[in-house]
Amino acid sequence: TTDCGGDDAAAAAATPASPKNGAASADDDVGPTVAISEDELESTNYYELLGLAKDGAGVDDDVLKRAYNKAVLLYHPDKRTGPDEGDAIFLAVQKAYDTLRDSTKRRAYDSTNEFDEKIPSGREKEEQGDAFDFYGTYGPVFRSNARFAEKRPVPDLGDEASDERAVDGFYAYWVRFESWRNFDLEMREHDPDAADDRYEKRYMKKENAKLAAKRKREEMERIIALVERARANDPRLK
């Protein structure tokens, strides 16, 4: 899991004033309600810090801004009881918001954020018999992976009432699924900045790129397996 720890000079450069009345409300159902301690900061990701779902699902610009404003109210230096208490958390809130409000930075962060990559085994029908729920088993997995879709809108798996055209369109889309997920940050086995010379630095970058490309191939192989298993078990294709 990518955490919120670490210094951030850009975030520390300015301390925004507490939001004015109306900018955020303690009664808003979006955003954090209980302050975390600095000991919890390292294991808290950016979304959790802002009181949002850990995977960031459903977080648009409006939700993000409301959550940020509420977090500022909760962690603002004016609220602290000790001379340095809460500084690290407040700076992390700034860094989290600065990252998540920028679409490019958010994609890079989301690519390394914790994500459940498990897919159905494809053997559910033989294992569960008549109790097997195809739509309940495969639908949520496709919807979860749809967050990484480059092309939108993403068609839904549908149900037994979906017509043939909708079913064909669904599988045609997922067979050619394009993911924006990027593993460059996750697969940094070598630190080019620690290289002794430009040759070693070039080698490190090349090795990191190979690892990221391998991770990307594995990601696409996982999606292909998901589609193949869904097609093999889809009762509408029998």
PDB file of C-alpha atoms in Angstrom:
ATOM      1  CA  THR A   1       0.000   0.000   0.000  1.00  0.00           C
ATOM      2  CA  THR A   2       1.305   3.444  -0.862  1.00  0.00           C
ATOM      3  CA  ASP A   3       1.420   5.472   2.347  1.00  0.00           C
ATOM      4  CA  CYS A   4       1.303   9.145   3.285  1.00  0.00           C
ATOM      5  CA  GLY A   5       4.590   9.342   5.167  1.00  0.00           C
ATOM      6  CA  GLY A   6       7.542  11.481   4.146  1.00  0.00           C
ATOM      7  CA  ASP A   7       8.419  15.156   3.900  1.00  0.00           C
ATOM      8  CA  ASP A   8       6.942  17.328   1.212  1.00  0.00           C
ATOM      9  CA  ALA A   9       8.510  20.709   0.638  1.00  0.00           C
ATOM     10  CA  ALA A  10       5.786  21.860  -1.728  1.00  0.00           C
ATOM     11  CA  ALA A  11       3.097  21.073   0.806  1.00  0.00           C
ATOM     12  CA  ALA A  12       5.000  22.829   3.564  1.00  0.00           C
ATOM     13  CA  ALA A  13       5.509  25.983   1.514  1.00  0.00           C
ATOM     14  CA  ALA A  14       2.168  27.420   2.515  1.00  0.00           C
ATOM     15  CA  THR A  15      -0.373  26.759   5.234  1.00  0.00           C
ATOM     16  CA  PRO A  16      -3.891  27.558   4.012  1.00  0.00           C
ATOM     17  CA  ALA A  17      -6.274  29.291   6.327  1.00  0.00           C
ATOM     18  CA  SER A  18      -9.027  27.316   7.936  1.00  0.00           C
ATOM     19  CA  PRO A  19     -11.976  27.052   5.493  1.00  0.00           C
ATOM     20  CA  LYS A  20     -14.578  29.776   5.867  1.00  0.00           C
ATOM     21  CA  ASN A  21     -18.092  28.980   6.947  1.00  0.00           C
ATOM     22  CA  GLY A  22     -19.818  27.216   4.092  1.00  0.00           C
ATOM     23  CA  ALA A  23     -16.629  25.837   2.538  1.00  0.00           C
ATOM     24  CA  ALA A  24     -16.938  22.662   4.552  1.00  0.00           C
ATOM     25  CA  SER A  25     -19.175  21.444   7.305  1.00  0.00           C
ATOM     26  CA  ALA A  26     -18.461  19.076  10.143  1.00  0.00           C
ATOM     27  CA  ASP A  27     -21.860  17.566   9.347  1.00  0.00           C
ATOM     28  CA  ASP A  28     -20.891  16.805   5.734  1.00  0.00           C
ATOM     29  CA  ASP A  29     -21.140  13.051   5.154  1.00  0.00           C
ATOM     30  CA  VAL A  30     -17.986  13.214   2.999  1.00  0.00           C
ATOM     31  CA  GLY A  31     -14.548  13.331   4.582  1.00  0.00           C
ATOM     32  CA  PRO A  32     -12.858  12.241   7.818  1.00  0.00           C
ATOM     33  CA  THR A  33     -14.803  12.215  11.067  1.00  0.00           C
ATOM     34  CA  VAL A  34     -12.121  10.961  13.458  1.00  0.00           C
ATOM     35  CA  ALA A  35      -8.544  12.225  13.481  1.00  0.00           C
ATOM     36  CA  ILE A  36      -5.747   9.693  13.098  1.00  0.00           C
ATOM     37  CA  SER A  37      -2.510   9.826  15.060  1.00  0.00           C
ATOM     38  CA  GLU A  38       0.922  10.385  13.538  1.00  0.00           C
ATOM     39  CA  ASP A  39       1.726   6.751  14.368  1.00  0.00           C
ATOM     40  CA  GLU A  40      -1.074   5.698  11.991  1.00  0.00           C
ATOM     41  CA  LEU A  41       0.054   7.967   9.168  1.00  0.00           C
ATOM     42  CA  GLU A  42       2.494   5.520   7.575  1.00  0.00           C
ATOM     43  CA  SER A  43      -0.194   2.867   7.095  1.00  0.00           C
ATOM     44  CA  THR A  44      -2.857   5.308   5.866  1.00  0.00           C
ATOM     45  CA  ASN A  45      -3.183   5.971   2.147  1.00  0.00           C
ATOM     46  CA  TYR A  46      -4.204   9.290   0.620  1.00  0.00           C
ATOM     47  CA  TYR A  47      -7.867   8.394   0.201  1.00  0.00           C
ATOM     48  CA  GLU A  48      -8.194   7.099   3.752  1.00  0.00           C
ATOM     49  CA  LEU A  49      -6.484  10.227   5.081  1.00  0.00           C
ATOM     50  CA  LEU A  50      -9.243  12.283   3.469  1.00  0.00           C
ATOM     51  CA  GLY A  51     -11.911  10.014   4.883  1.00  0.00           C
ATOM     52  CA  LEU A  52     -12.713   8.323   1.560  1.00  0.00           C
ATOM     53  CA  ALA A  53     -12.892   4.723   0.368  1.00  0.00           C
ATOM     54  CA  LYS A  54      -9.435   3.153   0.401  1.00  0.00           C
ATOM     55  CA  ASP A  55      -9.528   2.344  -3.327  1.00  0.00           C
ATOM     56  CA  GLY A  56     -10.790   5.793  -4.326  1.00  0.00           C
ATOM     57  CA  ALA A  57     -13.834   4.375  -6.099  1.00  0.00           C
ATOM     58  CA  GLY A  58     -16.459   6.992  -6.930  1.00  0.00           C
ATOM     59  CA  VAL A  59     -14.281   9.942  -5.891  1.00  0.00           C
ATOM     60  CA  ASP A  60     -14.849  12.821  -8.320  1.00  0.00           C
ATOM     61  CA  ASP A  61     -13.580  16.405  -8.074  1.00  0.00           C
ATOM     62  CA  ASP A  62     -16.507  17.559  -5.948  1.00  0.00           C
ATOM     63  CA  VAL A  63     -16.197  14.699  -3.451  1.00  0.00           C
ATOM     64  CA  LEU A  64     -12.422  15.188  -3.290  1.00  0.00           C
ATOM     65  CA  LYS A  65     -12.706  18.902  -2.558  1.00  0.00           C
ATOM     66  CA  ARG A  66     -15.372  18.391   0.122  1.00  0.00           C
ATOM     67  CA  ALA A  67     -13.272  15.685   1.778  1.00  0.00           C
ATOM     68  CA  TYR A  68     -10.175  17.899   1.670  1.00  0.00           C
ATOM     69  CA  ASN A  69     -11.981  20.875   3.202  1.00  0.00           C
ATOM     70  CA  LYS A  70     -13.258  18.689   6.012  1.00  0.00           C
ATOM     71  CA  ALA A  71      -9.783  17.235   6.587  1.00  0.00           C
ATOM     72  CA  VAL A  72      -8.357  20.776   6.805  1.00  0.00           C
ATOM     73  CA  LEU A  73     -10.947  21.608   9.447  1.00  0.00           C
ATOM     74  CA  LEU A  74      -9.962  18.495  11.381  1.00  0.00           C
ATOM     75  CA  TYR A  75      -6.170  18.795  11.134  1.00  0.00           C
ATOM     76  CA  HIS A  76      -5.559  22.543  10.791  1.00  0.00           C
ATOM     77  CA  PRO A  77      -2.708  23.889  12.989  1.00  0.00           C
ATOM     78  CA  ASP A  78      -5.224  26.125  14.767  1.00  0.00           C
ATOM     79  CA  LYS A  79      -6.799  22.946  16.175  1.00  0.00           C
ATOM     80  CA  ARG A  80      -3.653  21.374  17.629  1.00  0.00           C
ATOM     81  CA  THR A  81      -3.047  21.176  21.339  1.00  0.00           C
ATOM     82  CA  GLY A  82       0.760  20.873  21.304  1.00  0.00           C
ATOM     83  CA  PRO A  83       3.494  22.940  19.605  1.00  0.00           C
ATOM     84  CA  ASP A  84       4.182  20.353  16.887  1.00  0.00           C
ATOM     85  CA  GLU A  85       1.217  18.046  17.237  1.00  0.00           C
ATOM     86  CA  GLY A  86      -0.479  17.291  13.929  1.00  0.00           C
ATOM     87  CA  ASP A  87       2.029  19.047  11.651  1.00  0.00           C
ATOM     88  CA  ALA A  88       2.994  15.849   9.801  1.00  0.00           C
ATOM     89  CA  ILE A  89      -0.646  14.890   9.292  1.00  0.00           C
ATOM     90  CA  PHE A  90      -1.626  18.350   8.079  1.00  0.00           C
ATOM     91  CA  LEU A  91       1.224  18.372   5.572  1.00  0.00           C
ATOM     92  CA  ALA A  92       0.189  14.867   4.439  1.00  0.00           C
ATOM     93  CA  VAL A  93      -3.351  16.149   3.861  1.00  0.00           C
ATOM     94  CA  GLN A  94      -1.942  18.881   1.603  1.00  0.00           C
ATOM     95  CA  LYS A  95       0.199  16.356  -0.289  1.00  0.00           C
ATOM     96  CA  ALA A  96      -2.725  13.950  -0.655  1.00  0.00           C
ATOM     97  CA  TYR A  97      -4.975  16.643  -2.094  1.00  0.00           C
ATOM     98  CA  ASP A  98      -2.282  18.030  -4.407  1.00  0.00           C
ATOM     99  CA  THR A  99      -1.707  14.509  -5.776  1.00  0.00           C
ATOM    100  CA  LEU A 100      -5.308  13.393  -6.147  1.00  0.00           C
ATOM    101  CA  ARG A 101      -6.621  16.593  -7.745  1.00  0.00           C
ATOM    102  CA  ASP A 102      -4.064  16.305 -10.565  1.00  0.00           C
ATOM    103  CA  SER A 103      -5.298  13.678 -13.039  1.00  0.00           C
ATOM    104  CA  THR A 104      -1.798  12.585 -14.118  1.00  0.00           C
ATOM    105  CA  LYS A 105      -0.472  12.312 -10.565  1.00  0.00           C
ATOM    106  CA  ARG A 106      -3.641  10.569  -9.445  1.00  0.00           C
ATOM    107  CA  ARG A 107      -3.312   7.908 -12.145  1.00  0.00           C
ATOM    108  CA  ALA A 108       0.274   7.253 -11.130  1.00  0.00           C
ATOM    109  CA  TYR A 109      -0.776   6.995  -7.487  1.00  0.00           C
ATOM    110  CA  ASP A 110      -3.816   4.823  -8.225  1.00  0.00           C
ATOM    111  CA  SER A 111      -1.644   2.459 -10.247  1.00  0.00           C
ATOM    112  CA  THR A 112       0.398   1.665  -7.140  1.00  0.00           C
ATOM    113  CA  ASN A 113      -2.467   1.872  -4.658  1.00  0.00           C
ATOM    114  CA  GLU A 114      -3.627  -1.387  -3.108  1.00  0.00           C
ATOM    115  CA  PHE A 115      -6.017  -3.192  -5.472  1.00  0.00           C
ATOM    116  CA  ASP A 116      -7.626  -6.625  -5.312  1.00  0.00           C
ATOM    117  CA  GLU A 117      -6.407  -8.366  -8.471  1.00  0.00           C
ATOM    118  CA  LYS A 118      -8.106 -11.687  -7.804  1.00  0.00           C
ATOM    119  CA  ILE A 119     -10.408 -12.989 -10.539  1.00  0.00           C
ATOM    120  CA  PRO A 120     -12.877 -15.905 -10.490  1.00  0.00           C
ATOM    121  CA  SER A 121     -11.336 -19.330 -11.048  1.00  0.00           C
ATOM    122  CA  GLY A 122     -13.726 -20.267 -13.846  1.00  0.00           C
ATOM    123  CA  ARG A 123     -14.675 -23.443 -11.993  1.00  0.00           C
ATOM    124  CA  GLU A 124     -17.512 -21.945  -9.959  1.00  0.00           C
ATOM    125  CA  LYS A 125     -20.272 -23.737 -11.882  1.00  0.00           C
ATOM    126  CA  GLU A 126     -18.828 -27.208 -11.307  1.00  0.00           C
ATOM    127  CA  GLU A 127     -17.998 -26.391  -7.695  1.00  0.00           C
ATOM    128  CA  GLN A 128     -21.237 -24.655  -6.726  1.00  0.00           C
ATOM    129  CA  GLY A 129     -23.756 -26.246  -9.048  1.00  0.00           C
ATOM    130  CA  ASP A 130     -27.152 -24.526  -9.158  1.00  0.00           C
ATOM    131  CA  ALA A 131     -26.048 -22.137  -6.406  1.00  0.00           C
ATOM    132  CA  PHE A 132     -23.586 -20.475  -8.792  1.00  0.00           C
ATOM    133  CA  ASP A 133     -24.529 -16.848  -9.507  1.00  0.00           C
ATOM    134  CA  PHE A 134     -22.701 -15.858 -12.681  1.00  0.00           C
ATOM    135  CA  TYR A 135     -23.696 -12.177 -12.598  1.00  0.00           C
ATOM    136  CA  GLY A 136     -23.002 -11.811  -8.885  1.00  0.00           C
ATOM    137  CA  THR A 137     -19.598 -13.473  -9.258  1.00  0.00           C
ATOM    138  CA  TYR A 138     -18.260 -11.809 -12.403  1.00  0.00           C
ATOM    139  CA  GLY A 139     -20.109  -8.472 -12.462  1.00  0.00           C
ATOM    140  CA  PRO A 140     -18.333  -6.883  -9.462  1.00  0.00           C
ATOM    141  CA  VAL A 141     -14.912  -7.985 -10.754  1.00  0.00           C
ATOM    142  CA  PHE A 142     -15.450  -6.367 -14.153  1.00  0.00           C
ATOM    143  CA  ARG A 143     -16.779  -3.196 -12.514  1.00  0.00           C
ATOM    144  CA  SER A 144     -13.779  -3.057 -10.183  1.00  0.00           C
ATOM    145  CA  ASN A 145     -11.294  -3.351 -13.055  1.00  0.00           C
ATOM    146  CA  ALA A 146     -13.244  -0.830 -15.130  1.00  0.00           C
ATOM    147  CA  ARG A 147     -11.730   1.936 -13.003  1.00  0.00           C
ATOM    148  CA  PHE A 148      -8.536   1.572 -15.077  1.00  0.00           C
ATOM    149  CA  ALA A 149     -10.324   1.860 -18.431  1.00  0.00           C
ATOM    150  CA  GLU A 150      -8.795   4.243 -20.952  1.00  0.00           C
ATOM    151  CA  LYS A 151     -11.917   4.199 -23.123  1.00  0.00           C
ATOM    152  CA  ARG A 152     -15.239   5.201 -21.618  1.00  0.00           C
ATOM    153  CA  PRO A 153     -18.075   4.538 -21.114  1.00  0.00           C
ATOM    154  CA  VAL A 154     -17.397   0.981 -19.981  1.00  0.00           C
ATOM    155  CA  PRO A 155     -20.241  -1.458 -20.737  1.00  0.00           C
ATOM    156  CA  ASP A 156     -21.623  -3.449 -17.807  1.00  0.00           C
ATOM    157  CA  LEU A 157     -21.889  -7.234 -17.724  1.00  0.00           C
ATOM    158  CA  GLY A 158     -25.651  -6.902 -17.525  1.00  0.00           C
ATOM    159  CA  ASP A 159     -27.978  -9.748 -16.575  1.00  0.00           C
ATOM    160  CA  GLU A 160     -30.187 -12.456 -18.047  1.00  0.00           C
ATOM    161  CA  ALA A 161     -32.402  -9.790 -19.623  1.00  0.00           C
ATOM    162  CA  SER A 162     -29.551  -8.261 -21.669  1.00  0.00           C
ATOM    163  CA  ASP A 163     -30.089  -8.650 -25.407  1.00  0.00           C
ATOM    164  CA  GLU A 164     -27.617 -10.308 -27.767  1.00  0.00           C
ATOM    165  CA  ARG A 165     -26.271  -7.006 -29.045  1.00  0.00           C
ATOM    166  CA  ALA A 166     -25.461  -5.811 -25.521  1.00  0.00           C
ATOM    167  CA  VAL A 167     -23.731  -9.093 -24.642  1.00  0.00           C
ATOM    168  CA  ASP A 168     -21.668  -9.062 -27.837  1.00  0.00           C
ATOM    169  CA  GLY A 169     -20.749  -5.422 -27.246  1.00  0.00           C
ATOM    170  CA  PHE A 170     -19.644  -6.159 -23.701  1.00  0.00           C
ATOM    171  CA  TYR A 171     -17.215  -8.895 -24.709  1.00  0.00           C
ATOM    172  CA  ALA A 172     -16.001  -6.984 -27.775  1.00  0.00           C
ATOM    173  CA  TYR A 173     -15.044  -4.117 -25.461  1.00  0.00           C
ATOM    174  CA  TRP A 174     -13.251  -6.246 -22.873  1.00  0.00           C
ATOM    175  CA  VAL A 175     -11.361  -8.330 -25.438  1.00  0.00           C
ATOM    176  CA  ARG A 176      -9.757  -5.040 -26.524  1.00  0.00           C
ATOM    177  CA  PHE A 177      -9.601  -3.527 -23.066  1.00  0.00           C
ATOM    178  CA  GLU A 178      -7.064  -0.713 -22.733  1.00  0.00           C
ATOM    179  CA  SER A 179      -5.808   0.020 -19.228  1.00  0.00           C
ATOM    180  CA  TRP A 180      -4.115   3.255 -18.193  1.00  0.00           C
ATOM    181  CA  ARG A 181      -2.554   1.506 -15.233  1.00  0.00           C
ATOM    182  CA  ASN A 182       1.161   2.301 -15.084  1.00  0.00           C
ATOM    183  CA  PHE A 183       3.708   0.359 -13.028  1.00  0.00           C
ATOM    184  CA  ASP A 184       6.721   2.638 -13.426  1.00  0.00           C
ATOM    185  CA  LEU A 185       6.542   3.806  -9.806  1.00  0.00           C
ATOM    186  CA  GLU A 186       5.769   0.384  -8.352  1.00  0.00           C
ATOM    187  CA  MET A 187       8.604  -1.437 -10.108  1.00  0.00           C
ATOM    188  CA  ARG A 188      11.541   0.757  -9.089  1.00  0.00           C
ATOM    189  CA  GLU A 189      13.910  -1.997  -7.990  1.00  0.00           C
ATOM    190  CA  HIS A 190      16.882   0.225  -8.767  1.00  0.00           C
ATOM    191  CA  ASP A 191      17.353   3.852  -7.747  1.00  0.00           C
ATOM    192  CA  PRO A 192      18.910   5.706 -10.706  1.00  0.00           C
ATOM    193  CA  ASP A 193      19.657   8.715  -8.494  1.00  0.00           C
ATOM    194  CA  ALA A 194      22.056   6.530  -6.497  1.00  0.00           C
ATOM    195  CA  ALA A 195      24.062   5.532  -9.569  1.00  0.00           C
ATOM    196  CA  ASP A 196      27.784   6.236  -9.583  1.00  0.00           C
ATOM    197  CA  ASP A 197      27.848   7.332 -13.225  1.00  0.00           C
ATOM    198  CA  ARG A 198      25.580   7.877 -16.227  1.00  0.00           C
ATOM    199  CA  TYR A 199      26.169   4.340 -17.524  1.00  0.00           C
ATOM    200  CA  GLU A 200      24.965   2.752 -14.309  1.00  0.00           C
ATOM    201  CA  LYS A 201      22.063   5.205 -14.218  1.00  0.00           C
ATOM    202  CA  ARG A 202      21.067   4.228 -17.758  1.00  0.00           C
ATOM    203  CA  TYR A 203      21.293   0.544 -16.824  1.00  0.00           C
ATOM    204  CA  MET A 204      19.102   1.037 -13.756  1.00  0.00           C
ATOM    205  CA  LYS A 205      16.459   2.892 -15.725  1.00  0.00           C
ATOM    206  CA  LYS A 206      16.446   0.169 -18.355  1.00  0.00           C
ATOM    207  CA  GLU A 207      16.053  -2.577 -15.747  1.00  0.00           C
ATOM    208  CA  ASN A 208      13.219  -0.712 -14.035  1.00  0.00           C
ATOM    209  CA  ALA A 209      11.487  -0.261 -17.394  1.00  0.00           C
ATOM    210  CA  LYS A 210      11.785  -4.015 -18.092  1.00  0.00           C
ATOM    211  CA  LEU A 211      10.179  -4.846 -14.754  1.00  0.00           C
ATOM    212  CA  ALA A 212       7.371  -2.332 -15.329  1.00  0.00           C
ATOM    213  CA  ALA A 213       6.712  -3.737 -18.816  1.00  0.00           C
ATOM    214  CA  LYS A 214       6.615  -7.278 -17.408  1.00  0.00           C
ATOM    215  CA  ARG A 215       4.124  -6.163 -14.754  1.00  0.00           C
ATOM    216  CA  LYS A 216       1.988  -4.539 -17.454  1.00  0.00           C
ATOM    217  CA  ARG A 217       1.973  -7.769 -19.502  1.00  0.00           C
ATOM    218  CA  GLU A 218       0.897  -9.724 -16.440  1.00  0.00           C
ATOM    219  CA  GLU A 219      -1.893  -7.222 -15.874  1.00  0.00           C
ATOM    220  CA  MET A 220      -3.234  -7.661 -19.406  1.00  0.00           C
ATOM    221  CA  GLU A 221      -2.927 -11.457 -19.158  1.00  0.00           C
ATOM    222  CA  ARG A 222      -5.048 -11.271 -16.003  1.00  0.00           C
ATOM    223  CA  ILE A 223      -7.758  -9.305 -17.839  1.00  0.00           C
ATOM    224  CA  ILE A 224      -7.686 -11.748 -20.773  1.00  0.00           C
ATOM    225  CA  ALA A 225      -8.116 -14.668 -18.355  1.00  0.00           C
ATOM    226  CA  LEU A 226     -11.050 -12.876 -16.718  1.00  0.00           C
ATOM    227  CA  VAL A 227     -12.781 -12.404 -20.069  1.00  0.00           C
ATOM    228  CA  GLU A 228     -12.170 -15.998 -21.167  1.00  0.00           C
ATOM    229  CA  ARG A 229     -13.515 -17.419 -17.923  1.00  0.00           C
ATOM    230  CA  ALA A 230     -16.565 -15.177 -18.063  1.00  0.00           C
ATOM    231  CA  ARG A 231     -17.364 -16.228 -21.624  1.00  0.00           C
ATOM    232  CA  ALA A 232     -16.996 -19.878 -20.731  1.00  0.00           C
ATOM    233  CA  ASN A 233     -19.492 -19.522 -17.885  1.00  0.00           C
ATOM    234  CA  ASP A 234     -21.941 -16.961 -19.299  1.00  0.00           C
ATOM    235  CA  PRO A 235     -25.375 -18.651 -19.506  1.00  0.00           C
ATOM    236  CA  ARG A 236     -26.407 -16.229 -22.272  1.00  0.00           C
ATOM    237  CA  LEU A 237     -23.797 -17.750 -24.587  1.00  0.00           C
ATOM    238  CA  LYS A 238     -24.940 -21.344 -24.174  1.00  0.00           C
TER     239      LYS A 238
END
